[in-house]
Short mmCIF file of C-alpha atoms and ligand atoms in Angstrom, two decimals:
data_model
loop_
_atom_site.label_atom_id
_atom_site.label_comp_id
_atom_site.label_asym_id
_atom_site.label_seq_id
_atom_site.Cartn_x
_atom_site.Cartn_y
_atom_site.Cartn_z
CA UNK A 1 0.05 0.15 0.07
CA UNK A 2 1.11 3.83 -0.71
CA UNK A 3 0.19 5.22 2.59
CA UNK A 4 1.08 8.87 0.91
CA UNK A 5 -2.12 8.88 -1.04
CA UNK A 6 -4.44 8.91 1.97
CA UNK A 7 -5.56 12.25 2.99
CA UNK A 8 -8.09 12.48 5.91
CA UNK A 9 -10.97 9.75 5.39
CA UNK A 10 -14.11 10.30 6.12
CA UNK A 11 -16.46 7.32 7.74
CA UNK A 12 -19.45 7.70 9.58
CA UNK A 13 -19.55 11.18 10.00
CA UNK A 14 -15.76 11.13 11.38
CA UNK A 15 -12.42 12.34 10.04
CA UNK A 16 -9.43 10.39 10.41
CA UNK A 17 -6.41 11.76 9.58
CA UNK A 18 -2.78 10.00 9.07
CA UNK A 19 0.19 10.82 11.42
CA UNK A 20 3.09 9.01 9.56
CA UNK A 21 3.25 6.75 6.72
CA UNK A 22 3.04 3.41 8.90
CA UNK A 23 1.30 4.32 11.84
CA UNK A 24 -1.18 6.21 13.99
CA UNK A 25 -4.49 8.56 12.81
CA UNK A 26 -6.33 11.66 14.85
CA UNK A 27 -9.65 10.54 14.72
CA UNK A 28 -11.89 13.89 14.87
CA UNK A 29 -16.01 14.33 14.16
CA UNK A 30 -17.04 12.41 17.86
CA UNK A 31 -17.98 12.85 20.61
CA UNK A 32 -17.00 10.19 23.16
CA UNK A 33 -18.81 10.91 26.47
CA UNK A 34 -21.67 9.88 24.15
CA UNK A 35 -22.64 6.07 23.18
CA UNK A 36 -20.98 5.50 19.57
CA UNK A 37 -23.26 4.30 16.79
CA UNK A 38 -22.88 0.85 15.02
CA UNK A 39 -21.20 2.99 12.44
CA UNK A 40 -18.63 4.71 14.96
CA UNK A 41 -18.08 1.90 16.30
CA UNK A 42 -16.82 0.10 12.75
CA UNK A 43 -15.28 3.45 11.73
CA UNK A 44 -12.82 3.66 14.76
CA UNK A 45 -12.11 -0.44 14.75
CA UNK A 46 -11.65 0.04 11.03
CA UNK A 47 -8.86 2.95 11.53
CA UNK A 48 -7.61 1.11 14.88
CA UNK A 49 -6.81 -2.02 12.84
CA UNK A 50 -5.24 -0.01 9.77
CA UNK A 51 -3.14 2.86 11.81
CA UNK A 52 -2.54 0.38 14.66
CA UNK A 53 -2.93 3.67 17.43
CA UNK A 54 -5.54 6.30 17.17
CA UNK A 55 -5.88 9.48 19.24
CA UNK A 56 -8.48 11.65 19.58
CA UNK A 57 -8.36 15.31 21.24
CA UNK A 58 -10.70 17.02 23.67
CA UNK A 59 -12.57 14.52 25.12
CA UNK A 60 -12.83 15.04 29.04
CA UNK A 61 -13.65 11.74 30.34
CA UNK A 62 -14.33 10.90 33.72
CA UNK A 63 -13.23 7.41 34.72
CA UNK A 64 -17.06 5.91 34.55
CA UNK A 65 -17.49 7.29 30.63
CA UNK A 66 -13.49 6.03 30.08
CA UNK A 67 -15.06 2.49 31.45
CA UNK A 68 -18.37 3.18 29.15
CA UNK A 69 -16.55 3.88 25.91
CA UNK A 70 -13.99 1.08 26.29
CA UNK A 71 -16.76 -1.23 26.90
CA UNK A 72 -17.81 -0.74 23.30
CA UNK A 73 -15.26 -2.11 21.90
CA UNK A 74 -14.86 -5.37 23.88
CA UNK A 75 -14.49 -6.93 27.60
CA UNK A 76 -12.45 -4.81 30.14
CA UNK A 77 -9.69 -6.53 32.02
CA UNK A 78 -8.94 -5.32 35.88
CA UNK A 79 -6.76 -2.06 35.59
CA UNK A 80 -3.44 -4.16 35.81
CA UNK A 81 -3.63 -7.83 36.67
CA UNK A 82 -0.08 -6.88 38.66
CA UNK A 83 0.15 -3.62 39.41
CA UNK A 84 -3.41 -2.91 40.85
CA UNK A 85 -6.42 -0.45 39.82
CA UNK A 86 -7.24 2.92 41.13
CA UNK A 87 -9.51 2.30 44.25
CA UNK A 88 -13.47 2.12 43.39
CA UNK A 89 -12.72 1.66 39.70
CA UNK A 90 -11.31 -2.15 38.90
CA UNK A 91 -11.17 -1.34 35.06
CA UNK A 92 -8.85 1.70 35.46
CA UNK A 93 -5.03 1.92 35.74
CA UNK A 94 -3.42 4.78 37.06
CA UNK A 95 -0.29 5.95 34.90
CA UNK A 96 0.81 8.87 37.39
CA UNK A 97 4.52 9.86 37.22
CA UNK A 98 5.32 9.17 40.96
CA UNK A 99 3.84 5.43 40.56
CA UNK A 100 6.34 3.42 42.72
CA UNK A 101 5.26 -0.25 41.60
CA UNK A 102 7.06 0.08 38.66
CA UNK A 103 10.03 2.28 39.34
CA UNK A 104 13.31 0.91 39.58
CA UNK A 105 16.65 1.74 41.39
CA UNK A 106 19.88 1.35 40.41
CA UNK A 107 22.04 2.22 37.01
CA UNK A 108 20.17 0.70 34.08
CA UNK A 109 21.69 -0.14 31.26
CA UNK A 110 20.36 1.92 28.84
CA UNK A 111 19.90 0.21 25.15
CA UNK A 112 17.74 2.36 22.15
CA UNK A 113 14.89 0.36 22.62
CA UNK A 114 15.05 0.21 26.66
CA UNK A 115 11.52 1.21 28.00
CA UNK A 116 9.64 -0.15 24.61
CA UNK A 117 7.22 -2.86 25.48
CA UNK A 118 4.02 -4.05 23.97
CA UNK A 119 1.25 -4.36 27.50
CA UNK A 120 1.34 -7.31 29.84
CA UNK A 121 2.76 -9.40 27.42
CA UNK A 122 3.84 -11.99 30.44
CA UNK A 123 0.44 -13.13 30.50
CA UNK A 124 -0.80 -15.83 28.22
CA UNK A 125 -3.08 -13.44 27.26
CA UNK A 126 -2.54 -9.97 26.63
CA UNK A 127 -5.06 -7.04 26.42
CA UNK A 128 -6.08 -6.75 22.57
CA UNK A 129 -5.97 -3.15 23.29
CA UNK A 130 -5.26 -0.45 25.76
CA UNK A 131 -7.12 3.00 25.65
CA UNK A 132 -5.09 5.82 27.68
CA UNK A 133 -6.36 9.05 28.80
CA UNK A 134 -4.38 12.25 29.49
CA UNK A 135 -5.88 14.04 32.59
CA UNK A 136 -2.29 16.55 33.88
CA UNK A 137 0.01 16.72 31.09
CA UNK A 138 3.39 18.71 31.33
CA UNK A 139 3.62 21.88 28.97
CA UNK A 140 6.32 20.42 27.22
CA UNK A 141 8.10 16.77 27.53
CA UNK A 142 6.13 13.49 28.19
CA UNK A 143 5.28 12.65 25.05
CA UNK A 144 4.51 8.96 23.66
CA UNK A 145 5.93 6.87 20.90
CA UNK A 146 4.38 3.63 19.20
CA UNK A 147 5.88 1.53 16.86
CA UNK A 148 4.21 -0.90 13.96
CA UNK A 149 5.43 -4.42 14.85
CA UNK A 150 3.68 -5.24 11.18
CA UNK A 151 5.82 -2.92 9.08
CA UNK A 152 8.28 -4.25 11.00
CA UNK A 153 8.19 -8.03 10.41
CA UNK A 154 7.96 -7.12 6.45
CA UNK A 155 11.06 -4.90 6.23
CA UNK A 156 12.93 -8.23 7.40
CA UNK A 157 14.62 -9.83 4.90
CA UNK A 158 13.19 -12.95 3.32
CA UNK A 159 15.62 -15.68 4.72
CA UNK A 160 15.52 -14.00 8.28
CA UNK A 161 11.68 -13.81 8.34
CA UNK A 162 11.88 -17.34 7.34
CA UNK A 163 14.07 -18.22 10.49
CA UNK A 164 11.87 -15.90 13.31
CA UNK A 165 8.91 -17.55 11.85
CA UNK A 166 9.85 -20.72 13.90
CA UNK A 167 10.94 -19.29 17.07
CA UNK A 168 9.43 -18.73 20.74
CA UNK A 169 10.10 -16.48 23.31
CA UNK A 170 9.84 -16.06 27.25
CA UNK A 171 7.88 -13.01 28.15
CA UNK A 172 8.28 -11.99 31.97
CA UNK A 173 7.82 -8.78 34.25
CA UNK A 174 11.77 -8.11 35.22
CA UNK A 175 13.79 -5.08 35.82
CA UNK A 176 16.03 -3.67 32.79
CA UNK A 177 19.72 -4.80 33.25
CA UNK A 178 21.49 -3.47 35.89
CA UNK A 179 18.45 -2.07 37.88
CA UNK A 180 16.54 -3.79 40.00
CA UNK A 181 13.36 -3.33 41.22
CA UNK A 182 11.74 -1.58 44.28
CA UNK A 183 10.25 -3.39 47.32
CA UNK A 184 6.58 -2.54 45.66
CA UNK A 185 7.55 -3.58 42.45
CA UNK A 186 9.09 -6.75 43.45
CA UNK A 187 6.54 -7.35 46.20
CA UNK A 188 3.89 -7.27 43.36
CA UNK A 189 5.60 -9.40 40.78
CA UNK A 190 6.53 -11.98 43.35
CA UNK A 191 2.86 -12.30 44.32
CA UNK A 192 0.90 -12.62 41.51
CA UNK A 193 4.08 -13.80 38.87
CA UNK A 194 3.29 -14.00 35.46
CA UNK A 195 5.75 -15.58 33.07
CA UNK A 196 4.59 -16.91 29.22
CA UNK A 197 5.68 -18.24 26.60
CA UNK A 198 4.75 -16.55 22.83
CA UNK A 199 5.51 -17.06 18.93
CA UNK A 200 8.13 -14.66 18.09
CA UNK A 201 6.09 -13.89 15.37
CA UNK A 202 2.42 -13.28 15.81
CA UNK A 203 -0.50 -13.91 13.71
CA UNK A 204 -3.32 -11.04 13.85
CA UNK A 205 -6.58 -12.77 14.30
CA UNK A 206 -8.56 -10.32 12.64
CA UNK A 207 -6.28 -9.48 9.59
CA UNK A 208 -4.04 -12.25 9.09
CA UNK A 209 -0.50 -10.26 9.09
CA UNK A 210 2.15 -11.59 10.94
CA UNK A 211 3.98 -8.86 13.49
CA UNK A 212 7.31 -8.83 15.35
CA UNK A 213 6.01 -10.02 18.54
CA UNK A 214 9.14 -9.25 20.57
CA UNK A 215 8.35 -6.66 23.43
CA UNK A 216 11.65 -5.52 24.39
CA UNK A 217 11.16 -4.76 28.27
CA UNK A 218 9.09 -8.24 28.63
CA UNK A 219 10.45 -10.53 26.05
CA UNK A 220 13.97 -12.28 28.05
CA UNK A 221 15.11 -15.06 26.38
CA UNK A 222 14.29 -16.68 23.06
CA UNK A 223 13.80 -20.82 23.54
CA UNK A 224 15.79 -23.34 22.20
CA UNK A 225 19.11 -20.88 21.55
CA UNK A 226 22.19 -20.53 23.60
CA UNK A 227 21.72 -17.74 25.99
CA UNK A 228 24.61 -15.55 23.64
CA UNK A 229 22.76 -16.31 20.35
CA UNK A 230 19.41 -15.17 22.24
CA UNK A 231 20.76 -11.83 22.83
CA UNK A 232 22.49 -11.12 19.75
CA UNK A 233 18.80 -11.91 18.36
CA UNK A 234 16.65 -10.09 20.41
CA UNK A 235 19.12 -6.73 20.13
CA UNK A 236 19.07 -7.39 16.52
CA UNK A 237 15.51 -7.35 16.39
CA UNK A 238 14.81 -4.88 19.08
CA UNK A 239 16.75 -2.41 17.26
CA UNK A 240 15.01 -3.33 13.70
CA UNK A 241 11.58 -2.44 15.63
CA UNK A 242 12.45 1.04 17.05
CA UNK A 243 13.37 2.01 13.81
CA UNK A 244 11.94 5.81 13.69
CA UNK A 245 10.23 5.28 10.43
CA UNK A 246 7.81 2.86 11.93
CA UNK A 247 7.13 4.79 14.49
CA UNK A 248 4.81 8.09 15.29
CA UNK A 249 5.56 9.97 18.42
CA UNK A 250 2.34 11.71 20.33
CA UNK A 251 2.09 15.33 21.78
CA UNK A 252 -0.69 14.85 24.77
CA UNK A 253 -2.70 17.25 26.21
CA UNK A 254 -5.79 17.40 28.65
CA UNK A 255 -8.25 15.58 27.34
CA UNK A 256 -6.08 13.64 24.57
CA UNK A 257 -6.72 9.94 24.31
CA UNK A 258 -4.79 7.35 22.67
CA UNK A 259 -6.22 3.63 21.83
CA UNK A 260 -3.95 1.19 20.77
CA UNK A 261 -3.83 -2.36 18.94
CA UNK A 262 -1.30 -4.40 21.38
CA UNK A 263 -1.47 -7.29 18.83
CA UNK A 264 0.69 -5.08 16.57
CA UNK A 265 2.42 -2.79 18.12
CA UNK A 266 4.83 -1.47 21.01
CA UNK A 267 4.92 1.39 22.83
CA UNK A 268 7.67 4.05 24.51
CA UNK A 269 6.46 5.66 27.86
CA UNK A 270 8.27 9.16 28.25
CA UNK A 271 11.29 9.51 30.87
CA UNK A 272 12.35 12.80 30.19
CA UNK A 273 9.68 13.71 32.69
CA UNK A 274 11.96 12.79 35.34
CA UNK A 275 14.23 15.45 34.35
CA UNK A 276 10.95 18.07 34.56
CA UNK A 277 9.33 19.05 37.84
CA UNK A 278 5.65 19.05 36.22
CA UNK A 279 3.27 16.45 37.21
CA UNK A 280 1.79 14.01 34.49
CA UNK A 281 -0.86 11.67 35.25
CA UNK A 282 -2.83 9.58 32.70
CA UNK A 283 -5.26 6.94 33.23
CA UNK A 284 -5.76 3.25 31.39
CA UNK A 285 -8.01 0.88 30.56
CA UNK A 286 -7.21 -2.82 28.76
CA UNK A 287 -9.71 -4.81 26.39
CA UNK A 288 -9.70 -8.65 27.41
CA UNK A 289 -7.20 -10.14 24.53
CA UNK A 290 -6.89 -13.62 22.80
CA UNK A 291 -4.19 -16.10 23.43
CA UNK A 292 -1.55 -15.63 20.42
CA UNK A 293 -1.12 -17.72 17.48
CA UNK A 294 2.26 -18.13 15.21
CA UNK A 295 2.66 -18.63 11.80
CA UNK A 296 3.13 -22.32 12.65
CA UNK A 297 -0.69 -22.72 14.35
CA UNK A 298 1.20 -23.02 17.69
CA UNK A 299 -0.48 -21.11 20.60
CA UNK A 300 1.12 -19.11 23.40
CA UNK A 301 1.55 -21.13 26.79
CA UNK A 302 1.33 -19.88 30.26
CA UNK A 303 4.24 -21.04 32.47
CA UNK A 304 3.15 -19.79 35.29
CA UNK A 305 -0.06 -17.66 36.35
CA UNK A 306 -3.61 -17.41 34.41
CA UNK A 307 -5.11 -15.95 31.93
CA UNK A 308 -5.60 -12.05 32.54
CA UNK A 309 -9.70 -12.12 32.39
CA UNK A 310 -12.64 -9.37 32.41
CA UNK A 311 -12.75 -7.02 35.57
CA UNK A 312 -16.58 -7.90 35.89
CA UNK A 313 -15.67 -11.86 36.16
CA UNK A 314 -12.97 -10.70 38.76
CA UNK A 315 -15.04 -8.32 40.80
CA UNK A 316 -17.74 -11.54 41.41
CA UNK A 317 -15.15 -13.80 42.33
C1 SIN B 1 1.83 2.53 28.98
O1 SIN B 1 2.89 2.26 28.67
O2 SIN B 1 0.79 2.40 28.79
C2 SIN B 1 1.91 4.27 29.59
C3 SIN B 1 2.44 5.22 28.05
C4 SIN B 1 2.97 6.48 28.37
O3 SIN B 1 3.16 6.58 30.51
O4 SIN B 1 2.76 7.45 27.98
#
């Protein structure tokens, strides 16, 4: 596809404006506080599948409206299966600048792919989508970036594609090399351990496309390779998936919403906010995902922990 020919598609009263060649589109012409028509839901879903991450501006949603908007696209998970949820709002995960549970101590070995991840790939059924809402946003700094794992797969050479098609990897929550988890991080990860084996190439269940499923923060080892082989190949793949031409960078405002497909993307939360005194607060919902399947038809396997179910089911237990 020549993405350059697409300029502002108009579907179901919505305007879909692409932001880069391979990933990201801004959608306008809709009020997300209200129930959507079936045509609007279908148009947003189609844009999500095509552009991998879609953005909305000036949508000042309450937690309840955020949940109601999300529920039109699937079942919501608990806020976060390891790191909890906002009190009184089981489906909402707080992404605050100063949250302790996901911060690390020590001197991490920083590489270009450090911090890039796909949400909750330590679970056997990672959420299919995430919906992030900006509330307190710094006047500058704090942008988020996403990369398109389908185009990354397609841009590998054919022999390397054939090789990675048959590989599988182990995913778990762990601090980056050189750093250690805070007490809160280690306790959460020990109390609710999740470890899964996923194919390195995931077949998208809706589009049939292949994605390089190599969440840099959580994928620790390629199964069957020696530690050195695994590390060298992973570094090559991580360097590749984070190439700037596969990415989009989003400048948040209060009221912005980002809605992304975790089956086809990885993203990078900002670290420049820690060099600035401004606060930053966002809230996230995630939608229950299926178990990934590789090109050979083999599904992912849970090594430790249970699938991430719907928040409603967790609340009933
Ligand atoms: C996330 O990883 O979902 C959070 C991204 C962000 O803080 O920008």
